[in-house]
Tab-separated table of C-alpha atoms and ligand atoms in Angstrom:
chain	number	residue	atom	x	y	z
A	369	MET	CA	213.860	138.149	229.730
A	370	ALA	CA	215.766	135.650	227.275
A	371	THR	CA	216.359	132.324	228.515
A	372	ALA	CA	219.163	130.031	227.903
A	373	GLY	CA	217.222	126.873	228.019
A	374	SER	CA	219.568	125.042	230.367
A	375	GLY	CA	220.387	124.923	233.872
A	376	GLU	CA	223.141	127.378	233.857
A	377	ARG	CA	222.550	131.060	234.383
A	378	THR	CA	222.405	133.158	231.619
A	379	ALA	CA	225.337	135.326	230.488
A	380	TYR	CA	225.471	139.110	229.008
A	381	ILE	CA	228.291	140.695	226.882
A	382	VAL	CA	229.080	143.984	227.852
A	383	THR	CA	231.848	146.061	225.565
A	384	GLY	CA	233.955	148.539	227.404
A	385	PRO	CA	233.236	147.370	231.207
A	386	THR	CA	236.559	149.238	232.257
A	387	SER	CA	235.124	152.563	232.919
A	388	GLY	CA	231.804	154.651	233.090
A	389	ILE	CA	228.605	153.692	232.214
A	390	GLY	CA	229.889	150.093	231.031
A	391	TYR	CA	231.330	149.269	234.181
A	392	ARG	CA	228.142	150.232	236.099
A	393	THR	CA	226.213	147.975	233.465
A	394	ALA	CA	228.309	145.208	234.058
A	395	LEU	CA	227.896	145.239	237.741
A	396	GLU	CA	224.281	145.686	237.374
A	397	LEU	CA	223.967	142.752	234.922
A	398	ALA	CA	226.006	140.790	236.705
A	399	LYS	CA	223.153	140.240	239.546
A	400	HIS	CA	221.244	138.610	236.557
A	401	GLY	CA	223.947	136.105	235.171
A	402	THR	CA	227.549	135.698	234.047
A	403	VAL	CA	228.938	138.794	232.467
A	404	VAL	CA	231.191	138.679	229.388
A	405	LEU	CA	233.747	141.759	229.814
A	406	VAL	CA	235.047	142.685	226.485
A	407	GLY	CA	237.526	145.284	226.552
A	408	ARG	CA	241.023	146.309	225.404
A	409	ASP	CA	243.420	145.503	228.316
A	410	GLN	CA	243.239	142.630	229.854
A	411	GLY	CA	244.609	144.227	233.330
A	412	ARG	CA	241.645	146.580	233.506
A	413	LEU	CA	239.131	143.699	232.260
A	414	ASP	CA	240.673	141.439	235.448
A	415	GLU	CA	240.453	143.911	237.922
A	416	VAL	CA	236.556	144.351	237.120
A	417	ARG	CA	236.021	140.412	237.177
A	418	LYS	CA	237.741	140.287	240.222
A	419	THR	CA	234.996	143.052	241.468
A	420	ILE	CA	232.259	141.348	240.635
A	421	GLU	CA	233.463	137.375	241.667
A	422	GLY	CA	234.126	139.577	244.917
A	423	ALA	CA	230.767	140.261	244.996
A	424	GLY	CA	229.862	136.143	244.291
A	425	ARG	CA	229.063	136.550	241.122
A	426	GLN	CA	230.535	135.041	237.975
A	427	ALA	CA	232.343	137.099	234.974
A	428	ALA	CA	234.673	136.009	232.401
A	429	ALA	CA	236.873	138.475	230.472
A	430	VAL	CA	237.629	138.657	226.417
A	431	VAL	CA	240.403	141.236	225.212
A	432	CYS	CA	239.115	142.939	222.175
A	433	ASP	CA	239.840	146.256	220.452
A	434	LEU	CA	237.160	147.418	218.896
A	435	SER	CA	238.803	149.705	216.493
A	436	ASP	CA	240.402	146.656	214.738
A	437	VAL	CA	237.707	144.844	213.132
A	438	GLY	CA	239.998	141.940	213.101
A	439	SER	CA	240.248	141.630	216.659
A	440	ALA	CA	236.144	142.324	216.822
A	441	ARG	CA	235.924	138.950	214.701
A	442	ARG	CA	238.389	137.003	216.961
A	443	ALA	CA	236.928	138.347	220.184
A	444	ALA	CA	233.235	137.017	218.685
A	445	ALA	CA	234.954	133.531	218.292
A	446	GLU	CA	236.609	133.545	221.831
A	447	ILE	CA	232.843	134.429	223.383
A	448	ILE	CA	231.377	131.631	221.354
A	449	ALA	CA	234.178	129.039	222.472
A	450	LEU	CA	233.423	129.851	225.934
A	451	GLY	CA	230.187	127.994	225.391
A	452	LEU	CA	228.161	130.174	227.920
A	453	PRO	CA	224.202	130.247	227.327
A	454	LEU	CA	224.438	133.985	225.574
A	455	ALA	CA	220.846	136.238	226.497
A	456	GLY	CA	222.092	139.518	225.976
A	457	LEU	CA	225.188	142.060	224.274
A	458	VAL	CA	225.530	145.736	225.349
A	459	ASN	CA	227.531	147.271	222.716
A	460	ASN	CA	228.560	150.211	224.866
A	461	ALA	CA	232.374	150.994	224.463
A	462	GLY	CA	233.047	153.985	222.659
A	463	ILE	CA	235.531	157.136	222.135
A	464	MET	CA	234.995	160.649	221.234
A	465	GLU	CA	238.752	161.653	219.972
A	466	MET	CA	239.360	165.701	219.597
A	467	ARG	CA	242.151	164.577	217.580
A	468	ALA	CA	241.465	162.604	214.636
A	469	THR	CA	243.684	159.371	214.367
A	470	LYS	CA	243.875	156.291	211.994
A	471	ASN	CA	243.431	152.393	213.152
A	472	ALA	CA	245.724	149.706	211.430
A	473	GLN	CA	243.299	149.634	208.271
A	474	GLY	CA	243.976	153.640	207.776
A	475	TRP	CA	240.612	154.325	209.071
A	476	ASP	CA	239.272	157.060	210.977
A	477	THR	CA	239.578	155.369	214.527
A	478	THR	CA	236.438	156.768	216.165
A	479	PHE	CA	234.184	155.598	213.271
A	480	ALA	CA	235.803	152.201	213.351
A	481	THR	CA	235.510	151.783	217.413
A	482	ASP	CA	232.017	153.286	217.631
A	483	TYR	CA	230.605	151.647	214.539
A	484	LEU	CA	232.526	149.202	212.592
A	485	GLY	CA	234.175	147.094	215.137
A	486	PRO	CA	230.472	147.096	217.343
A	487	PHE	CA	228.976	145.887	213.604
A	488	ALA	CA	231.294	143.019	213.026
A	489	LEU	CA	231.314	141.920	216.690
A	490	THR	CA	227.392	141.513	216.427
A	491	GLU	CA	227.193	140.296	213.074
A	492	ALA	CA	229.831	137.747	214.131
A	493	LEU	CA	227.962	136.910	217.056
A	494	MET	CA	224.105	136.940	215.848
A	495	PRO	CA	224.128	133.539	214.603
A	496	HIS	CA	225.014	132.227	218.094
A	497	LEU	CA	222.452	134.230	219.783
A	498	PRO	CA	219.305	132.154	220.674
A	499	ASP	CA	215.585	133.380	219.383
A	500	GLY	CA	214.480	136.334	221.889
A	501	ALA	CA	218.007	137.457	222.916
A	502	ASP	CA	218.753	141.098	223.538
A	503	VAL	CA	221.143	143.234	221.595
A	504	VAL	CA	221.337	146.817	222.976
A	505	PHE	CA	223.387	149.711	221.418
A	506	VAL	CA	224.469	152.901	223.523
A	507	CYS	CA	223.998	155.565	221.208
A	508	SER	CA	223.932	159.324	221.632
A	509	GLY	CA	221.319	162.150	220.729
A	510	VAL	CA	223.974	164.362	219.042
A	511	GLU	CA	223.281	162.458	215.979
A	512	ASP	CA	220.251	164.388	215.518
A	513	PRO	CA	221.109	168.075	214.133
A	514	GLU	CA	217.513	169.220	215.402
A	515	ARG	CA	217.992	167.898	219.153
A	516	ARG	CA	218.432	170.999	221.275
A	517	PRO	CA	220.967	169.688	223.962
A	518	ALA	CA	223.354	168.585	221.304
A	519	THR	CA	223.503	171.920	219.153
A	520	VAL	CA	223.643	173.963	222.244
A	521	ALA	CA	226.780	171.592	222.986
A	522	GLY	CA	228.248	172.280	219.538
A	523	PHE	CA	227.023	169.443	217.495
A	524	ARG	CA	225.699	169.607	214.070
A	525	GLY	CA	224.567	165.927	213.766
A	526	GLY	CA	225.503	163.093	211.878
A	527	ARG	CA	227.439	163.957	208.679
A	528	TYR	CA	227.215	160.777	206.842
A	529	ILE	CA	228.456	160.540	203.112
A	530	SER	CA	228.921	157.071	202.786
A	531	ALA	CA	230.535	154.055	204.790
A	532	GLU	CA	233.655	154.752	202.846
A	533	ALA	CA	233.688	158.234	203.179
A	534	SER	CA	233.587	157.937	206.880
A	535	ALA	CA	236.194	155.173	207.008
A	536	ARG	CA	238.318	157.973	205.371
A	537	GLY	CA	237.282	160.568	208.194
A	538	GLU	CA	235.128	162.851	205.475
A	539	TRP	CA	232.209	164.115	206.728
A	540	LYS	CA	229.336	166.313	204.976
A	541	PRO	CA	230.292	169.998	204.938
A	542	GLY	CA	228.470	172.573	207.298
A	543	GLY	CA	229.288	170.417	210.468
A	544	SER	CA	230.540	171.096	213.869
A	545	SER	CA	233.624	173.286	214.824
A	546	LEU	CA	234.078	170.652	217.657
A	547	PRO	CA	237.187	168.726	217.470
A	548	GLY	CA	236.014	165.218	216.388
A	549	GLY	CA	232.288	166.223	216.522
A	550	ASP	CA	231.362	165.206	213.183
A	551	ALA	CA	233.088	161.646	213.332
A	552	TYR	CA	231.596	161.211	216.913
A	553	ALA	CA	227.954	162.038	215.571
A	554	THR	CA	228.141	160.125	212.378
A	555	SER	CA	229.214	157.189	213.826
A	556	LYS	CA	226.606	157.261	216.412
A	557	GLN	CA	223.951	157.842	213.907
A	558	CYS	CA	225.329	154.449	212.019
A	559	ASP	CA	224.964	152.998	215.483
A	560	LEU	CA	221.812	153.679	215.707
A	561	ALA	CA	220.738	153.165	211.721
A	562	MET	CA	222.208	149.546	212.294
A	563	VAL	CA	219.697	149.401	215.418
A	564	LEU	CA	216.850	150.099	213.423
A	565	ALA	CA	217.957	147.997	210.282
A	566	PHE	CA	218.885	145.005	212.205
A	567	ALA	CA	215.547	145.297	213.997
A	568	ARG	CA	213.461	144.787	210.592
A	569	GLU	CA	216.296	142.357	209.058
A	570	THR	CA	216.130	139.731	211.760
A	571	PRO	CA	212.895	139.579	214.093
A	572	ARG	CA	213.860	136.525	216.183
A	573	LEU	CA	216.833	139.096	217.952
A	574	ARG	CA	215.572	142.165	219.623
A	575	PHE	CA	217.720	145.396	218.960
A	576	ASN	CA	217.336	148.676	220.883
A	577	ALA	CA	219.013	151.317	221.517
A	578	VAL	CA	219.658	153.827	224.425
A	579	GLU	CA	220.668	157.603	224.616
A	580	PRO	CA	222.219	157.469	228.122
A	581	GLY	CA	221.903	161.066	228.929
A	582	PHE	CA	224.888	163.434	229.336
A	583	SER	CA	227.345	161.902	231.946
A	584	PRO	CA	230.199	164.355	232.804
A	585	ALA	CA	231.904	162.196	235.172
A	586	THR	CA	233.082	159.413	232.759
A	587	ASN	CA	236.546	158.875	230.967
A	588	LEU	CA	234.618	159.618	227.350
A	589	ALA	CA	236.253	163.490	227.054
A	590	ARG	CA	239.437	161.438	227.956
A	591	ASP	CA	240.922	163.980	225.239
A	592	ALA	CA	239.906	167.299	227.065
A	593	ASN	CA	242.332	169.739	228.659
A	594	VAL	CA	242.665	168.663	232.458
A	595	LEU	CA	240.621	171.596	234.041
A	596	LEU	CA	237.641	170.438	231.680
A	597	ARG	CA	238.003	166.628	233.127
A	598	PHE	CA	238.488	168.325	236.692
A	599	LEU	CA	235.042	170.374	235.857
A	600	GLY	CA	233.493	166.979	234.550
A	601	LYS	CA	234.542	164.781	237.308
A	602	TYR	CA	234.084	166.837	240.221
A	603	VAL	CA	231.736	169.595	239.559
A	604	LEU	CA	229.230	168.915	236.996
A	605	SER	CA	228.751	165.658	237.832
A	606	ALA	CA	227.385	166.508	241.154
A	607	LEU	CA	224.519	168.489	239.446
A	608	ALA	CA	223.964	166.027	236.578
A	609	PRO	CA	221.362	164.259	238.671
A	610	TYR	CA	219.155	167.462	238.433
A	611	ILE	CA	219.737	168.584	234.979
A	612	LYS	CA	217.170	167.906	232.046
A	613	TYR	CA	218.986	165.379	229.608
A	614	TRP	CA	221.962	164.604	232.110
A	615	SER	CA	222.724	161.334	233.893
A	616	THR	CA	224.645	159.544	235.993
A	617	PRO	CA	226.627	155.937	234.567
A	618	ALA	CA	224.681	154.252	237.595
A	619	ARG	CA	221.412	155.570	236.342
A	620	ALA	CA	222.184	154.681	232.911
A	621	ALA	CA	223.172	151.307	233.730
A	622	THR	CA	219.512	150.790	234.875
A	623	VAL	CA	218.173	151.956	231.801
A	624	ILE	CA	220.657	149.931	229.731
A	625	THR	CA	219.724	147.089	231.969
A	626	ASN	CA	216.481	147.306	231.439
A	627	ALA	CA	216.439	147.261	228.183
A	628	VAL	CA	218.706	143.834	228.083
A	629	LEU	CA	216.269	142.146	230.597
A	630	ASN	CA	213.233	143.854	228.731
A	631	GLU	CA	210.543	141.074	228.870
A	632	SER	CA	208.058	143.166	226.389
A	633	GLY	CA	209.167	141.710	223.102
A	634	GLU	CA	210.100	144.981	221.814
A	635	THR	CA	212.414	145.478	219.062
A	636	GLY	CA	213.864	148.814	217.230
A	637	VAL	CA	213.046	151.118	220.455
A	638	TYR	CA	215.561	153.648	221.411
A	639	TYR	CA	215.281	154.598	225.216
A	640	ASP	CA	216.097	158.417	226.438
A	641	GLU	CA	218.217	158.395	229.696
A	642	ARG	CA	215.003	157.769	231.715
A	643	GLY	CA	214.098	154.836	229.719
A	644	ARG	CA	211.139	156.282	227.786
A	645	PRO	CA	211.084	155.809	223.799
A	646	MET	CA	212.239	158.698	222.051
A	647	LEU	CA	212.971	159.316	218.374
A	648	GLY	CA	216.128	159.891	216.572
A	649	SER	CA	216.838	162.242	213.783
A	650	THR	CA	214.812	162.620	210.510
A	651	GLN	CA	217.452	161.154	209.057
A	652	VAL	CA	218.073	157.938	210.784
A	653	ARG	CA	214.274	157.041	211.069
A	654	ASP	CA	214.299	156.738	207.111
A	655	PRO	CA	214.460	152.866	206.453
A	656	GLN	CA	216.261	153.403	203.018
A	657	PHE	CA	218.777	155.538	204.844
A	658	GLN	CA	219.271	152.607	207.425
A	659	ASP	CA	219.605	149.827	204.491
A	660	ARG	CA	222.159	152.127	202.610
A	661	VAL	CA	224.189	152.299	205.748
A	662	VAL	CA	224.212	148.547	206.557
A	663	ALA	CA	224.754	147.504	202.987
A	664	GLU	CA	227.693	150.143	202.508
A	665	THR	CA	229.118	148.699	205.786
A	666	ARG	CA	228.721	145.291	205.097
A	667	VAL	CA	230.499	146.011	201.573
A	668	LEU	CA	233.616	148.062	203.287
A	669	LEU	CA	233.998	145.270	206.044
A	670	ALA	CA	233.979	142.481	203.170
A	671	THR	CA	237.194	144.041	202.033
A	672	LEU	CA	238.775	142.800	205.038
A	673	SER	CA	237.479	138.968	204.903
A	674	ALA	CA	239.685	138.155	202.518
B	2091	NAP	N1	229.465	160.019	228.928
B	2091	NAP	C1	228.206	160.741	228.299
B	2091	NAP	O1	227.999	161.432	228.825
B	2091	NAP	C2	227.506	159.957	227.103
B	2091	NAP	C3	226.634	160.288	226.244
B	2091	NAP	C4	226.006	159.970	225.310
B	2091	NAP	C5	226.558	158.528	225.224
B	2091	NAP	N2	227.740	158.091	225.383
B	2091	NAP	C6	228.259	156.637	225.002
B	2091	NAP	O2	228.311	155.398	226.064
B	2091	NAP	C7	229.170	154.763	225.886
B	2091	NAP	C8	230.222	154.721	227.110
B	2091	NAP	O3	231.246	155.881	227.541
B	2091	NAP	P1	231.344	156.599	228.770
B	2091	NAP	O4	230.752	158.008	228.882
B	2091	NAP	O5	231.236	155.503	229.747
B	2091	NAP	O6	232.719	156.359	228.562
B	2091	NAP	P2	233.804	155.796	229.349
B	2091	NAP	O7	234.372	156.156	230.623
B	2091	NAP	O8	235.395	156.469	228.308
B	2091	NAP	O9	234.208	154.240	228.784
B	2091	NAP	C9	234.238	153.942	227.400
B	2091	NAP	C10	234.650	152.492	227.681
B	2091	NAP	O10	235.235	151.852	226.077
B	2091	NAP	C11	236.212	151.206	226.062
B	2091	NAP	N3	236.866	151.458	224.894
B	2091	NAP	C12	237.238	152.635	224.202
B	2091	NAP	N4	237.840	152.086	223.050
B	2091	NAP	C13	238.145	150.982	222.904
B	2091	NAP	C14	238.146	149.951	222.235
B	2091	NAP	N5	239.421	150.451	220.928
B	2091	NAP	N6	238.513	148.739	222.152
B	2091	NAP	C15	237.538	148.328	223.484
B	2091	NAP	N7	236.964	148.959	224.352
B	2091	NAP	C16	237.167	150.569	224.219
B	2091	NAP	C17	236.804	151.901	227.294
B	2091	NAP	O11	238.104	151.032	227.872
B	2091	NAP	P3	239.505	151.523	228.424
B	2091	NAP	O12	239.042	151.395	230.210
B	2091	NAP	O13	240.567	150.548	227.849
B	2091	NAP	O14	239.762	153.105	227.857
B	2091	NAP	C18	235.767	152.098	228.340
B	2091	NAP	O15	235.680	150.746	229.059
B	2091	NAP	C19	229.851	155.085	224.495
B	2091	NAP	O16	229.350	154.359	223.677
B	2091	NAP	C20	229.496	156.499	224.567
B	2091	NAP	O17	229.607	157.240	223.392
B	2091	NAP	C21	228.316	158.432	226.321
């Protein structure tokens, strides 16, 4: 665990703490320090903050719409201004849109929320994180076109052309027939590429990734029809603990928390739903691909700096 070097309790930032895996992770990390809750709705953030405070623990709320890079940068400044002894960042928030929409910049909303916003938030926070601090990204095995449970579900892996093309909502042909499948898989592949590139670029911090397993009870499939959502919440979630590659938000939160509190000093590790090291796709393991994704993202985001 990274220590803050002061008498204060260490602080951990969690994005998307208002639902599913992020909610359980926030409750878990609150046992180890102050949790900075980063989400898009003040009311929902306050509810989580009150739950944590009701258990005698500490939390602060920062409003941030991760689909908007400007909002991500403002949230980073607000977090830094809190003056807390930051020890870790969990980039958990994510969406899987079944009907593509555009954000304020005209960019694909899934790509912006799942990748560009977290990228901007992380880069803005990094200079303020002490040596040894842990940055954990909640990724997804659907980025790998060879991964059996992902292909069975209809995914065809990340379909990256360039950061600009992804922002336009364009994906390499031959992809998934699942609505939103290519946007989601490509965003998650970029997250993993970023983790692996940042781990090499900035060895004073630790960058690790988690594939949390399939948790059917969360709100990730909120665009799905009522029947599918009912099945996910009340039928499939009961089976989840017994099925390979599946999980629950509570179990995923344990894996993520262990990755954040990791004392081994490991960086650039991708953990599976049981917390064991796993491999990403052949493409994402290629350092040249990782560096290209990061370099193209920096050029794209620089267009918003002026
Ligand atoms: N569930 C799975 O099977 C599964 C599998 C692999 C990976 N994952 C990944 O796990 C992570 C958590 O997903 P989940 O399943 O727990 O889904 P979830 O229940 O829908 O939670 C998603 C969280 O992200 C927040 N969020 C969404 N859009 C946002 C935005 N524009 N700005 C800020 N916050 C935003 C949501 O806030 P609101 O409450 O305001 O909507 C919510 O707190 C995601 O990155 C997902 O891709 C999930």
